[in-house]
mmCIF file of C-alpha atoms in Angstrom:
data_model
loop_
_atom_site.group_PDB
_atom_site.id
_atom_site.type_symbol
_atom_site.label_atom_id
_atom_site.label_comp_id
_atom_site.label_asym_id
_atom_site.label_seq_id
_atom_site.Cartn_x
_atom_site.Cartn_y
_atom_site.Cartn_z
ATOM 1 C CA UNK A 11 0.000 0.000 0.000
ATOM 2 C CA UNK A 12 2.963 2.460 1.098
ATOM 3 C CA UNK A 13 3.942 1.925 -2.285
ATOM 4 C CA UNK A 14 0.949 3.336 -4.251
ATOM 5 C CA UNK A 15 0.728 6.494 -2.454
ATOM 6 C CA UNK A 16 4.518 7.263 -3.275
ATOM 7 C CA UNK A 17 3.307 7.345 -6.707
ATOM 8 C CA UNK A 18 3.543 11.609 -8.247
ATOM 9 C CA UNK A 19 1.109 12.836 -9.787
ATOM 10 C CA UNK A 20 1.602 14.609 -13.113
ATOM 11 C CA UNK A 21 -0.649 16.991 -14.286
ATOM 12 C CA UNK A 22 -2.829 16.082 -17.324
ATOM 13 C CA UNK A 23 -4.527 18.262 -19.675
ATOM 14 C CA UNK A 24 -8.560 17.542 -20.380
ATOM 15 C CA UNK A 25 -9.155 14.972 -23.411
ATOM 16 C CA UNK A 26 -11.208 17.440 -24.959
ATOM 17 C CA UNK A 27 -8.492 19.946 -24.625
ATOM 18 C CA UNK A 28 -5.908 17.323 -26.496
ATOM 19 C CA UNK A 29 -8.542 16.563 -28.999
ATOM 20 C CA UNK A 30 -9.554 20.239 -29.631
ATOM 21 C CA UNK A 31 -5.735 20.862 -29.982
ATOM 22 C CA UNK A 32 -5.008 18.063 -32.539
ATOM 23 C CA UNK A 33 -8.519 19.151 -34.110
ATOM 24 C CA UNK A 34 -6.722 22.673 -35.046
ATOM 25 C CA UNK A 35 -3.009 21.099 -35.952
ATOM 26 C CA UNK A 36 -4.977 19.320 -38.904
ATOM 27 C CA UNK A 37 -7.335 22.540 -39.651
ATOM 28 C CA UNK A 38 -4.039 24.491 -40.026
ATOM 29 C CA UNK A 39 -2.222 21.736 -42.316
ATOM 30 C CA UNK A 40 -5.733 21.231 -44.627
ATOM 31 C CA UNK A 41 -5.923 24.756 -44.923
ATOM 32 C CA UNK A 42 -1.765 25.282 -46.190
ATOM 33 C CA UNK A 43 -2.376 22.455 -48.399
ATOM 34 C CA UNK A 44 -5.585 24.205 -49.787
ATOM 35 C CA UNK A 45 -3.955 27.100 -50.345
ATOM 36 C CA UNK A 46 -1.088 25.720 -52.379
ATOM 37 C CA UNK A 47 -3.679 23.679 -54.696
ATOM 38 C CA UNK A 48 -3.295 25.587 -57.975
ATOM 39 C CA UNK A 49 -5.133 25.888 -60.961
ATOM 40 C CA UNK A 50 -2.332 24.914 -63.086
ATOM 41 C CA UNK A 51 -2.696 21.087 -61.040
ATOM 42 C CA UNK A 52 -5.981 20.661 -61.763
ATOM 43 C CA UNK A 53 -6.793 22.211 -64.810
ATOM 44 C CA UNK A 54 -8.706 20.119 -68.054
ATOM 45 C CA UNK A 55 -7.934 20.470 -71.524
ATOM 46 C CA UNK A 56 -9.634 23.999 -72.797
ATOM 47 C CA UNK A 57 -12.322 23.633 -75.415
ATOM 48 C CA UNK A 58 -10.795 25.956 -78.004
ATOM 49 C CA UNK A 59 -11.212 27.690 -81.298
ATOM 50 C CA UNK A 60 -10.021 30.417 -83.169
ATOM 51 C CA UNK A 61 -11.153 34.038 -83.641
ATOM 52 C CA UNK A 62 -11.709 33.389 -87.516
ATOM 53 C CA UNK A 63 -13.566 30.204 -87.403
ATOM 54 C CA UNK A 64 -17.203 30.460 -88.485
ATOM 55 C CA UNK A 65 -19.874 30.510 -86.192
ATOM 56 C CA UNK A 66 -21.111 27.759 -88.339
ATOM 57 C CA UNK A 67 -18.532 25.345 -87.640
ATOM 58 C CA UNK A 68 -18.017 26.267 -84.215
ATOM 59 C CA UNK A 69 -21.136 25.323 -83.608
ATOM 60 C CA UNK A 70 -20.953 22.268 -85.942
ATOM 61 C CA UNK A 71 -18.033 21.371 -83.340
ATOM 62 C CA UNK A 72 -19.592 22.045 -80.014
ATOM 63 C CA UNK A 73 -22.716 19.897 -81.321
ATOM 64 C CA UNK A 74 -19.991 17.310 -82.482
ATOM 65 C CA UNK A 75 -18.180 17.067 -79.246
ATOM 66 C CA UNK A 76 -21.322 17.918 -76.704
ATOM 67 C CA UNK A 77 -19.591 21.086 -75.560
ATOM 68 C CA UNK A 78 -21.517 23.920 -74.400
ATOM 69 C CA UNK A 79 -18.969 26.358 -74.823
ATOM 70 C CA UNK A 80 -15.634 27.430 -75.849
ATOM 71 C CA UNK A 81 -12.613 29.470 -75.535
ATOM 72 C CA UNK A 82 -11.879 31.786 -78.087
ATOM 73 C CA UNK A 83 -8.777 32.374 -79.157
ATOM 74 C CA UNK A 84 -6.659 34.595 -81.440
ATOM 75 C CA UNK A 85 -3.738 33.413 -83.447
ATOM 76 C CA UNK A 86 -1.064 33.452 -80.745
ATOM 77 C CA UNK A 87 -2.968 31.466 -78.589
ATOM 78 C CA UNK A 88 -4.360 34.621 -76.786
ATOM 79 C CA UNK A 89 -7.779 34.370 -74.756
ATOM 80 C CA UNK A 90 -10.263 36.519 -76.933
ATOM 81 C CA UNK A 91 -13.493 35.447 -74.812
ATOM 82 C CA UNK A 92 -15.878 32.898 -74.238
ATOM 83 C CA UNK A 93 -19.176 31.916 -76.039
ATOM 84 C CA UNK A 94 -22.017 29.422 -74.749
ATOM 85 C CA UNK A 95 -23.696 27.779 -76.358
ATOM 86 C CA UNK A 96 -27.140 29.426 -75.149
ATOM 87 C CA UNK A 97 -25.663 32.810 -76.773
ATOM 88 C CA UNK A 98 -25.387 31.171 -80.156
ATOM 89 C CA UNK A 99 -29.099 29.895 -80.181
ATOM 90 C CA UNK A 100 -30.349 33.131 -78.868
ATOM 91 C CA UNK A 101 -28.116 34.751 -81.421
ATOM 92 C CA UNK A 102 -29.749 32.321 -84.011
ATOM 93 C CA UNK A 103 -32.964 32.800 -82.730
ATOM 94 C CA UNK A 104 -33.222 36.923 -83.434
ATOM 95 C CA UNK A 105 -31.304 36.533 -87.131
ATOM 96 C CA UNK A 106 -33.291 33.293 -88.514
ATOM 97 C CA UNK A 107 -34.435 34.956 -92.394
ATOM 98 C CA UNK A 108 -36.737 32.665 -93.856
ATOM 99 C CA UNK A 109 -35.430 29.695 -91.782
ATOM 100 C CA UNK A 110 -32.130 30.213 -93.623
ATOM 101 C CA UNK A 111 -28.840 29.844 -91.460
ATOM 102 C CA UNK A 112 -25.991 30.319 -94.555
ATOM 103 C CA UNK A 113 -25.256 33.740 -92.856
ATOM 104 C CA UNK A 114 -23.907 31.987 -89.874
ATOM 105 C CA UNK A 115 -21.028 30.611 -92.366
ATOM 106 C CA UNK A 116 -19.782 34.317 -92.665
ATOM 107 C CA UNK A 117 -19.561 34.967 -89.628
ATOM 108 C CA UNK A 118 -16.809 34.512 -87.751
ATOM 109 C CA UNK A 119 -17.003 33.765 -83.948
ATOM 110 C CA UNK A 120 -15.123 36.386 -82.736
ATOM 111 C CA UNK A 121 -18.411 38.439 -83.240
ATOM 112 C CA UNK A 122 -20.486 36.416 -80.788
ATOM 113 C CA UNK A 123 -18.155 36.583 -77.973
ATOM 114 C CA UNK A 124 -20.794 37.946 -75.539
ATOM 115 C CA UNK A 125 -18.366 37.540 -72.119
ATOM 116 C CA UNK A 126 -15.072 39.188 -71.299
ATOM 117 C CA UNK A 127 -11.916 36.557 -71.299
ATOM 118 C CA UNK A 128 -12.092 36.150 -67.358
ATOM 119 C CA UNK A 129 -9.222 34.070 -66.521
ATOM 120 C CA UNK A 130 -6.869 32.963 -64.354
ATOM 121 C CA UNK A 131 -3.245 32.034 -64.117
ATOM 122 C CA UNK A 132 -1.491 28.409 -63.737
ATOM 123 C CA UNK A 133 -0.566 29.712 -60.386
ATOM 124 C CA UNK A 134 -3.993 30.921 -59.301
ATOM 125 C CA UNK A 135 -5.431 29.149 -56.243
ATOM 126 C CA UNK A 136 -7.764 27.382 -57.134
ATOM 127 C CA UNK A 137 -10.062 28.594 -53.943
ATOM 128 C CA UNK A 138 -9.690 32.208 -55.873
ATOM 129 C CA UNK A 139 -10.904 30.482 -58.900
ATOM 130 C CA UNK A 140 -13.943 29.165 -56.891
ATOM 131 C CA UNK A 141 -14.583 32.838 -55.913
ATOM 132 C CA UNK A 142 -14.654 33.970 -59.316
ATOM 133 C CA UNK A 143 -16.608 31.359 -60.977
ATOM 134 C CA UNK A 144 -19.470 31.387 -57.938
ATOM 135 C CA UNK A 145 -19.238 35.648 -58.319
ATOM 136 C CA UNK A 146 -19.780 35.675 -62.252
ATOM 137 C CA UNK A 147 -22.074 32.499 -61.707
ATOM 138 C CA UNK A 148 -20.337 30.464 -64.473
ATOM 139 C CA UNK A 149 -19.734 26.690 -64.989
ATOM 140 C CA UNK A 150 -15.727 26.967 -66.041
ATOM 141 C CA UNK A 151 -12.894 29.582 -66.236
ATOM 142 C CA UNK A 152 -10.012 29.857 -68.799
ATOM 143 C CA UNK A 153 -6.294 29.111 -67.209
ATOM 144 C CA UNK A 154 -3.733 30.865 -69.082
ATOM 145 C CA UNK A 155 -0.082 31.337 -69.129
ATOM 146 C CA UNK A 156 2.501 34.114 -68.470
ATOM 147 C CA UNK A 157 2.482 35.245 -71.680
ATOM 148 C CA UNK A 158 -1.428 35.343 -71.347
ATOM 149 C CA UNK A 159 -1.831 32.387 -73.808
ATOM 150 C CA UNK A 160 -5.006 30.081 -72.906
ATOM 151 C CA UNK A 161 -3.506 26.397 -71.629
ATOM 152 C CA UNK A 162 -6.441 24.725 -69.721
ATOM 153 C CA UNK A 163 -9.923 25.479 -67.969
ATOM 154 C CA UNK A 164 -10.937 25.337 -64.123
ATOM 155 C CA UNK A 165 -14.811 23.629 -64.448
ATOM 156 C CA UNK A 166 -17.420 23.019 -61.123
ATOM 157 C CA UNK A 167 -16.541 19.255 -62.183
ATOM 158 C CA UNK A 168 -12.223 20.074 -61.531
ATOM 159 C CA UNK A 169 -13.737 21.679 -57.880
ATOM 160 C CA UNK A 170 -15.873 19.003 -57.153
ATOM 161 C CA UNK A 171 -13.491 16.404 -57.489
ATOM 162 C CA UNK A 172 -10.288 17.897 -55.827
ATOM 163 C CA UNK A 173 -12.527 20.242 -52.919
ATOM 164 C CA UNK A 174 -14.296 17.107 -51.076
ATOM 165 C CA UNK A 175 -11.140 15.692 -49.856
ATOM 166 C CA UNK A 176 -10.306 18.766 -47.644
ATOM 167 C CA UNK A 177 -14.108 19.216 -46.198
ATOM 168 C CA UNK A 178 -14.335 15.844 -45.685
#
């Protein structure tokens, strides 16, 4: 018995104060690694054309390929703008003569580009790409090089499936 009560006592912090500590050492690492998640990681292939294509076979491509929109482009590459594909039916819609659509072979798609090139660079994070595409409510943003040239696209789909694992 004499032997027990020689035992110290050391203090001990709370379990919930250990588990509330830990809780924050893994908050702080999630949120670092968030933060270094660029857009130049994650980015997809851009859906691309250039400035002097026809809005006729742009849109025989986007039907094609079941895109609704693309990155315009000029001949260095550059980000001219972006076109949906609900801006070329509305655009359709208003200029239908007679049911005829040959106009739509003269013109080129440069002329429909209805949205300023938003974009973002390869070293964006891709949280401030999140911000921007929930601001300007769209679906995907262009990524594009130093030199301003357009190399990828940031979509809802790239957030969804890199974003979970750091909720989670």
């Amino acid at each position: 018995m004499g032997l027990l009560k020689s035992r110290k006592r050391t203090a001990t912090m709370p379990r919930n104060r250990v588990v509330e500590m830990a809780t924050q050492h893994v908050h702080k690492r999630t949120a670092r690694e968030i933060r270094k998640l660029t857009c130049g990681r994650v980015m997809l292939p851009a859906h691309e054309v250039d400035e002097l294509d026809s809005m006729d076979s742009v849109m025989r491509t986007m039907t094609a390929k079941d895109w609704d929109h693309v990155m315009v482009t000029d001949d260095r590459g550059v980000l001219v703008g972006r076109v949906h594909a609900v801006d070329l039916l509305k655009l359709i819609r208003r200029n239908r003569i007679n049911r005829e659509l040959h106009w739509m072979e003269a013109v080129p798609i440069s002329e429909v580009v209805t949205q300023p090139p938003l974009q973002v660079s390869t070293r964006t994070p891709l949280m401030a790409a999140v911000a921007l595409l929930l601001t300007h409510d769209l679906n995907q943003i262009a990524v594009v090089d130093d030199e301003g040239g357009l190399v990828g696209m940031v979509s809802n789909a790239v957030v969804a499936r890199h974003l979970p694992r750091f909720l989670l």
